mmCIF file of C-alpha atoms in Angstrom:
data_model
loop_
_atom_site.group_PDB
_atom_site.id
_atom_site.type_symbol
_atom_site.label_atom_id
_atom_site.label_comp_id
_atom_site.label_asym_id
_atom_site.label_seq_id
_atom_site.Cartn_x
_atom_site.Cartn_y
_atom_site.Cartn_z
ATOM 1 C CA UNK V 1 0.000 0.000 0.000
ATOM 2 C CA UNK V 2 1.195 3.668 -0.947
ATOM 3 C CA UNK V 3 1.207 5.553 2.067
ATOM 4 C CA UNK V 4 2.123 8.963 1.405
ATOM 5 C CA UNK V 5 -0.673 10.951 0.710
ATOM 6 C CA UNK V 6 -1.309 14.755 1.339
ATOM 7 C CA UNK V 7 -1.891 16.145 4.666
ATOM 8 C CA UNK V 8 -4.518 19.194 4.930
ATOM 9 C CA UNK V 9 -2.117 21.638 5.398
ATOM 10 C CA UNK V 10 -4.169 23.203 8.463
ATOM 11 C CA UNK V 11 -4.439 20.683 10.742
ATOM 12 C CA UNK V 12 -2.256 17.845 12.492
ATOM 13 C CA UNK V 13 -2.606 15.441 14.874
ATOM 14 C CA UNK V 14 -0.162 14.261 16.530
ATOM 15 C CA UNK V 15 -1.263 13.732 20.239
ATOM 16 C CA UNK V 16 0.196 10.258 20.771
ATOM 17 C CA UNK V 17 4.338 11.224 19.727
ATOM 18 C CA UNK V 18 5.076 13.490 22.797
ATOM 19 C CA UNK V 19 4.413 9.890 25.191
ATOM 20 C CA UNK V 20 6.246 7.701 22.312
ATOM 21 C CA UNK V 21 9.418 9.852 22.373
ATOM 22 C CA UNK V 22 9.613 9.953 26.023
ATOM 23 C CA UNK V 23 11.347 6.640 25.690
ATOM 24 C CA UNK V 24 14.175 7.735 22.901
ATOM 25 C CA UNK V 25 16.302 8.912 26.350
ATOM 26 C CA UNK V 26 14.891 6.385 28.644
ATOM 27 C CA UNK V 27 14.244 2.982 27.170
ATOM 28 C CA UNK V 28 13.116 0.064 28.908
ATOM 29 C CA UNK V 29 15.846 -2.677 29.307
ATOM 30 C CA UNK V 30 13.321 -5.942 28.533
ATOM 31 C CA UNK V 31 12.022 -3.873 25.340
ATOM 32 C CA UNK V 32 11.984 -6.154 22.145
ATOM 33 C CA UNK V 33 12.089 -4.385 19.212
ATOM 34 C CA UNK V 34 9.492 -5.046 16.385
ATOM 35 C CA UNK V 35 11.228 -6.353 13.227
ATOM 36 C CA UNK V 36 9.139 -6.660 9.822
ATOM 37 C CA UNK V 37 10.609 -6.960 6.407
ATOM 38 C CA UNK V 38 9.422 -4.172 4.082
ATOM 39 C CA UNK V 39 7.610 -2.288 7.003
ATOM 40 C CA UNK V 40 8.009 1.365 7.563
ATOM 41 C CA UNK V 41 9.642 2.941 10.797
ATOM 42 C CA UNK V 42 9.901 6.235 12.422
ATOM 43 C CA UNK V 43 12.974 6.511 14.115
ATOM 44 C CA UNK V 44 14.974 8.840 16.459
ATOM 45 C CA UNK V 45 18.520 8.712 17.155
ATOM 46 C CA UNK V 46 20.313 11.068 19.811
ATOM 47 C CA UNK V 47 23.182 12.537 20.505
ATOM 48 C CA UNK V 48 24.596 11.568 24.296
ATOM 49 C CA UNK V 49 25.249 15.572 25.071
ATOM 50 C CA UNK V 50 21.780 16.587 24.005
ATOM 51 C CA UNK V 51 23.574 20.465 24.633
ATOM 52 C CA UNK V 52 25.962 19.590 21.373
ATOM 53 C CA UNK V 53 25.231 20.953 17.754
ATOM 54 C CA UNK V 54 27.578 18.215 16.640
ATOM 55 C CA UNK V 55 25.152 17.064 13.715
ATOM 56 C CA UNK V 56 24.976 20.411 12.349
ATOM 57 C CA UNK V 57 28.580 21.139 13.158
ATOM 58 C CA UNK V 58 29.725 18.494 10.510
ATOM 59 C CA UNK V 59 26.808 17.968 8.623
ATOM 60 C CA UNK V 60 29.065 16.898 5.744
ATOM 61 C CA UNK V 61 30.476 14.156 7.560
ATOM 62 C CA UNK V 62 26.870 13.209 8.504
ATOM 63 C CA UNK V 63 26.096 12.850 4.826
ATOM 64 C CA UNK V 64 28.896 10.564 3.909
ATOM 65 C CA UNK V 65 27.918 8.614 6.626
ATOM 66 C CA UNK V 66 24.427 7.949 5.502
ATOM 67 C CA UNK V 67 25.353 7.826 1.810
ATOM 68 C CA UNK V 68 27.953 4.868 2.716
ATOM 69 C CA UNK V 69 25.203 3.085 4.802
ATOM 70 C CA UNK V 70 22.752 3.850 2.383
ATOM 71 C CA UNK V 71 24.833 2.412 -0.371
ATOM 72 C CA UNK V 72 25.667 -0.490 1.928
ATOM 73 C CA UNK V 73 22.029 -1.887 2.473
ATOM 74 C CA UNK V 74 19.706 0.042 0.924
ATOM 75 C CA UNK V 75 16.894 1.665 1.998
ATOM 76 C CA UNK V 76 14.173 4.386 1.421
ATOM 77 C CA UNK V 77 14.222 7.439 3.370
ATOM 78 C CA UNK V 78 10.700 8.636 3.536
ATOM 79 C CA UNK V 79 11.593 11.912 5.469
ATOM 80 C CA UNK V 80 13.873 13.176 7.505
ATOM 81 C CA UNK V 81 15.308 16.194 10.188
ATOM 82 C CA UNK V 82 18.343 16.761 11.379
ATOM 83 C CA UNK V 83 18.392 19.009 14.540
ATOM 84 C CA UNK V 84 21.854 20.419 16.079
ATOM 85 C CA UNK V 85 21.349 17.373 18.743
ATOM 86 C CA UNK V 86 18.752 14.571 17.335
ATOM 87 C CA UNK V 87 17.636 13.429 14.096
ATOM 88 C CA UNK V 88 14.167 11.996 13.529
ATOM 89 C CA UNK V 89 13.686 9.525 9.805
ATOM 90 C CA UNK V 90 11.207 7.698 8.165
ATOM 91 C CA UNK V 91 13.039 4.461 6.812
ATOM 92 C CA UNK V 92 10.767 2.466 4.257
ATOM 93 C CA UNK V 93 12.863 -1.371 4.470
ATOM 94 C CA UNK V 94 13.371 -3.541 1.180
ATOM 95 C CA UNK V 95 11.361 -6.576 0.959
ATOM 96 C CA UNK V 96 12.134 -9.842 2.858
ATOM 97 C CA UNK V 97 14.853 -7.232 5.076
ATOM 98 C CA UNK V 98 13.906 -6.149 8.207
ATOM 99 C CA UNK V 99 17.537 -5.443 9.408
ATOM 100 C CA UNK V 100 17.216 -1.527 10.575
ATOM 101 C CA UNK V 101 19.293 -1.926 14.070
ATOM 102 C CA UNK V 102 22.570 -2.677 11.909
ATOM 103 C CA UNK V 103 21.626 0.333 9.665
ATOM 104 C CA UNK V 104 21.544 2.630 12.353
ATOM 105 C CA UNK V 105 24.443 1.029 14.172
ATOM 106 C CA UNK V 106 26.457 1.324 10.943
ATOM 107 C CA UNK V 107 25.665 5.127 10.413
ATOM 108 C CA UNK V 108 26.270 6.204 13.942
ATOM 109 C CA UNK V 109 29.777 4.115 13.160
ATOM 110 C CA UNK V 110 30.336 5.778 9.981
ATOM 111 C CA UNK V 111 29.725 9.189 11.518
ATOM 112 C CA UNK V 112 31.793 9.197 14.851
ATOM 113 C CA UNK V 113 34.551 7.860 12.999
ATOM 114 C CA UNK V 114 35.261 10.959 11.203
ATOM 115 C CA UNK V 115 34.993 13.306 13.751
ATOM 116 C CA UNK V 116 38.192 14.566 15.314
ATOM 117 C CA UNK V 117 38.934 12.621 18.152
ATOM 118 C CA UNK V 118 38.837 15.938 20.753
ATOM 119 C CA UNK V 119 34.781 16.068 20.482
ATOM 120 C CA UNK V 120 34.548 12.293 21.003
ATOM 121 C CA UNK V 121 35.816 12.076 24.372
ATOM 122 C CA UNK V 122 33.754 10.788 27.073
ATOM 123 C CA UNK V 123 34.011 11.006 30.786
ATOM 124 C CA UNK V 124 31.964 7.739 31.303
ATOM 125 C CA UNK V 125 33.611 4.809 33.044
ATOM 126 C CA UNK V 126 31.717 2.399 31.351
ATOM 127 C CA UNK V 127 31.822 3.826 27.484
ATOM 128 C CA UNK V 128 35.524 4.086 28.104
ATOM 129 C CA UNK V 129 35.785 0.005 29.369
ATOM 130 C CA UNK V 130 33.873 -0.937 25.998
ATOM 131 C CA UNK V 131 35.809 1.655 23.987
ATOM 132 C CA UNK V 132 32.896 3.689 23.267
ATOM 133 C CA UNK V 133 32.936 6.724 22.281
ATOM 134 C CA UNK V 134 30.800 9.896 23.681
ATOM 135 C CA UNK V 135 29.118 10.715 20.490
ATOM 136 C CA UNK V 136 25.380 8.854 20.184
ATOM 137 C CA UNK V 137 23.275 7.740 23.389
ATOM 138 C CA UNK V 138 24.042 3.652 23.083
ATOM 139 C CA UNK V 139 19.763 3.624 22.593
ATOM 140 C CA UNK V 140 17.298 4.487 19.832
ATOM 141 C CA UNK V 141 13.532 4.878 19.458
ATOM 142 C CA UNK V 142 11.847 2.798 16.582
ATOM 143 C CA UNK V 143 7.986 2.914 15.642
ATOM 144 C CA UNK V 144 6.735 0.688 13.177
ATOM 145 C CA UNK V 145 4.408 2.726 11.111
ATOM 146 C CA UNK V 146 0.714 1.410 11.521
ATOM 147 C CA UNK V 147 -1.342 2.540 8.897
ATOM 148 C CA UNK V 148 -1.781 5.894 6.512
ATOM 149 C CA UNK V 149 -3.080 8.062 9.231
ATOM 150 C CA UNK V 150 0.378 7.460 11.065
ATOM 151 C CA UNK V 151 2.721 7.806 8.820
ATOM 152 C CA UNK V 152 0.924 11.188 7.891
ATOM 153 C CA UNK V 153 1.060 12.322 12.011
ATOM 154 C CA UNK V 154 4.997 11.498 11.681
ATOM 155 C CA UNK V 155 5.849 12.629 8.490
ATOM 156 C CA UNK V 156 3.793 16.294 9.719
ATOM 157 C CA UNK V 157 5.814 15.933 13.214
ATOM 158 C CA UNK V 158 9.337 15.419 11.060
ATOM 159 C CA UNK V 159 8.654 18.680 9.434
ATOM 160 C CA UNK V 160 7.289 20.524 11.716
ATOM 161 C CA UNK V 161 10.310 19.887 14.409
ATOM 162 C CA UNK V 162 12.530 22.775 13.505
ATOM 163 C CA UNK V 163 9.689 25.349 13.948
ATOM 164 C CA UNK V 164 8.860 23.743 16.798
ATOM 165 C CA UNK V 165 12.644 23.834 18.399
ATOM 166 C CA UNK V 166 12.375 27.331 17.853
ATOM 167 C CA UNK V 167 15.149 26.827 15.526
ATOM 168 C CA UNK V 168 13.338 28.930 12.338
ATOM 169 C CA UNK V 169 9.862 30.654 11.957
ATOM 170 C CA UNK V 170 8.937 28.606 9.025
ATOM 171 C CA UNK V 171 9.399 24.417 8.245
ATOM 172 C CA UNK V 172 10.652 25.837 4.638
ATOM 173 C CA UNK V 173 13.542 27.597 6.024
ATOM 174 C CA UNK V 174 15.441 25.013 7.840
ATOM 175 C CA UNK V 175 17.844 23.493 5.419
ATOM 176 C CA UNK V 176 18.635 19.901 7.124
ATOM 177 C CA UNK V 177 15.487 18.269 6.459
ATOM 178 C CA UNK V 178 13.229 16.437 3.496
ATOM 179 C CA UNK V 179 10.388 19.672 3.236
ATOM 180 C CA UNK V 180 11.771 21.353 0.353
ATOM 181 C CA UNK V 181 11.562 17.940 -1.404
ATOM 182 C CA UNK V 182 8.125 17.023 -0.366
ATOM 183 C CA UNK V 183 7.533 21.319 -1.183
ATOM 184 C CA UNK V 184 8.538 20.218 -4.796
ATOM 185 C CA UNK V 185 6.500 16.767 -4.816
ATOM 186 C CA UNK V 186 3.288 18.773 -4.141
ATOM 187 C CA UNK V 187 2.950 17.214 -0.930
ATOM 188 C CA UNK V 188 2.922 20.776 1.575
ATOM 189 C CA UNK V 189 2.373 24.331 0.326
ATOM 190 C CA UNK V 190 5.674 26.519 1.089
ATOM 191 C CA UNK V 191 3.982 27.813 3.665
ATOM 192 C CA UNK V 192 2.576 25.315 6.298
ATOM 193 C CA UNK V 193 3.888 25.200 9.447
ATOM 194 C CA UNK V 194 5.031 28.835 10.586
ATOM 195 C CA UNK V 195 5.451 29.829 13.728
ATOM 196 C CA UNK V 196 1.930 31.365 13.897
ATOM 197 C CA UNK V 197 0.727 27.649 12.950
ATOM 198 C CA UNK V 198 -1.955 26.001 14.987
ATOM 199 C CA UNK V 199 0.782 23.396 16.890
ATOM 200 C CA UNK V 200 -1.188 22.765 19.838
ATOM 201 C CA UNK V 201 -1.546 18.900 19.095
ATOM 202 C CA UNK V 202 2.345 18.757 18.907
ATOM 203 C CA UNK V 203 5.157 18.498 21.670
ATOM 204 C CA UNK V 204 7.477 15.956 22.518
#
């Protein structure tokens, strides 16, 4: 089933992400993660010093490192935000692969490795034993897309993220994200989601 279609550029619902996200930072330890070949997923991945801008700070390292794992094992990238200290994607998997955790593991790799060593220090015990470094929180959130209504409610939240981070006035003026292209695709008008936008189903 196609499930991109367009969202009514007044209105978005999105009352159920604030309580999903709560567990990107704290996950349970018993949590299984759901694993479906060819499903889609809304993911968030963190930085460990949520007070860094590392992501934006070498965004050009960030984008060989998801072109190589891209390139690697393949995958569709439905949307996608980069903030100076998260990023939040919608990953479509190939058929008969449902092998996301080494995707993100491989990226996070890819990334940390070419950052100069000074900003991947880390002052935890632990991280150094396992020779870790202090980049990514160990931990990421997955959601396995349900139906069209969600992926619409994450797809809006994606976009709307940098507006809501106070980061820009308008979703069209933040350059590290998938709106322009979606702009272009006749999916959102230039103008949906300013900072005088209705956003009070959104938070995180």
């Amino acid at each position: 089933m196609n499930l991109i279609k367009p969202t009514h550029p007044a209105r978005i619902n999105l009352v159920n992400i604030p309580l999903l996200l709560t567990f990107s930072v704290y996950p349970m330890k018993n949590y299984r993660r759901n694993r479906q070949a060819g499903a889609t997923y809304f993911f968030t991945l963190c930085l460990d010093d949520r007070r860094s801008s590392l992501l934006i700070d070498y965004i050009d390292e960030l984008r060989k490192a998801y072109q190589k794992t891209q390139s690697k094992l393949p995958f569709t990238t439905e949307a996608m935000v980069i903030l100076p200290d998260h990023i939040h994607a919608l990953w479509t998997m190939p058929n008969h692969d449902d092998d996301y955790p080494t995707r993100i593991r491989l990226f996070k790799s890819h990334f940390s490795r070419q950052l100069p060593q000074s900003v991947k220090r880390t002052s935890s015990v632990s991280r150094m034993n396992r020779q870790e470094t202090g980049v990514w929180q160990r931990r990421f959130w997955e959601h396995t897309i349900r139906d069209e209504l969600d992926f619409n409610n994450h797809m809006d939240y994606i976009h709307y993220n940098p507006v809501k981070h106070k980061l820009v006035r308008r979703a069209v003026d933040w350059a590290y994200s998938s709106f322009l292209r979606e702009v272009k695709k006749g999916r959102y008008a230039e103008d949906w989601a300013t900072e005088a936008f209705d956003n009070s189903d959104i938070g995180e």
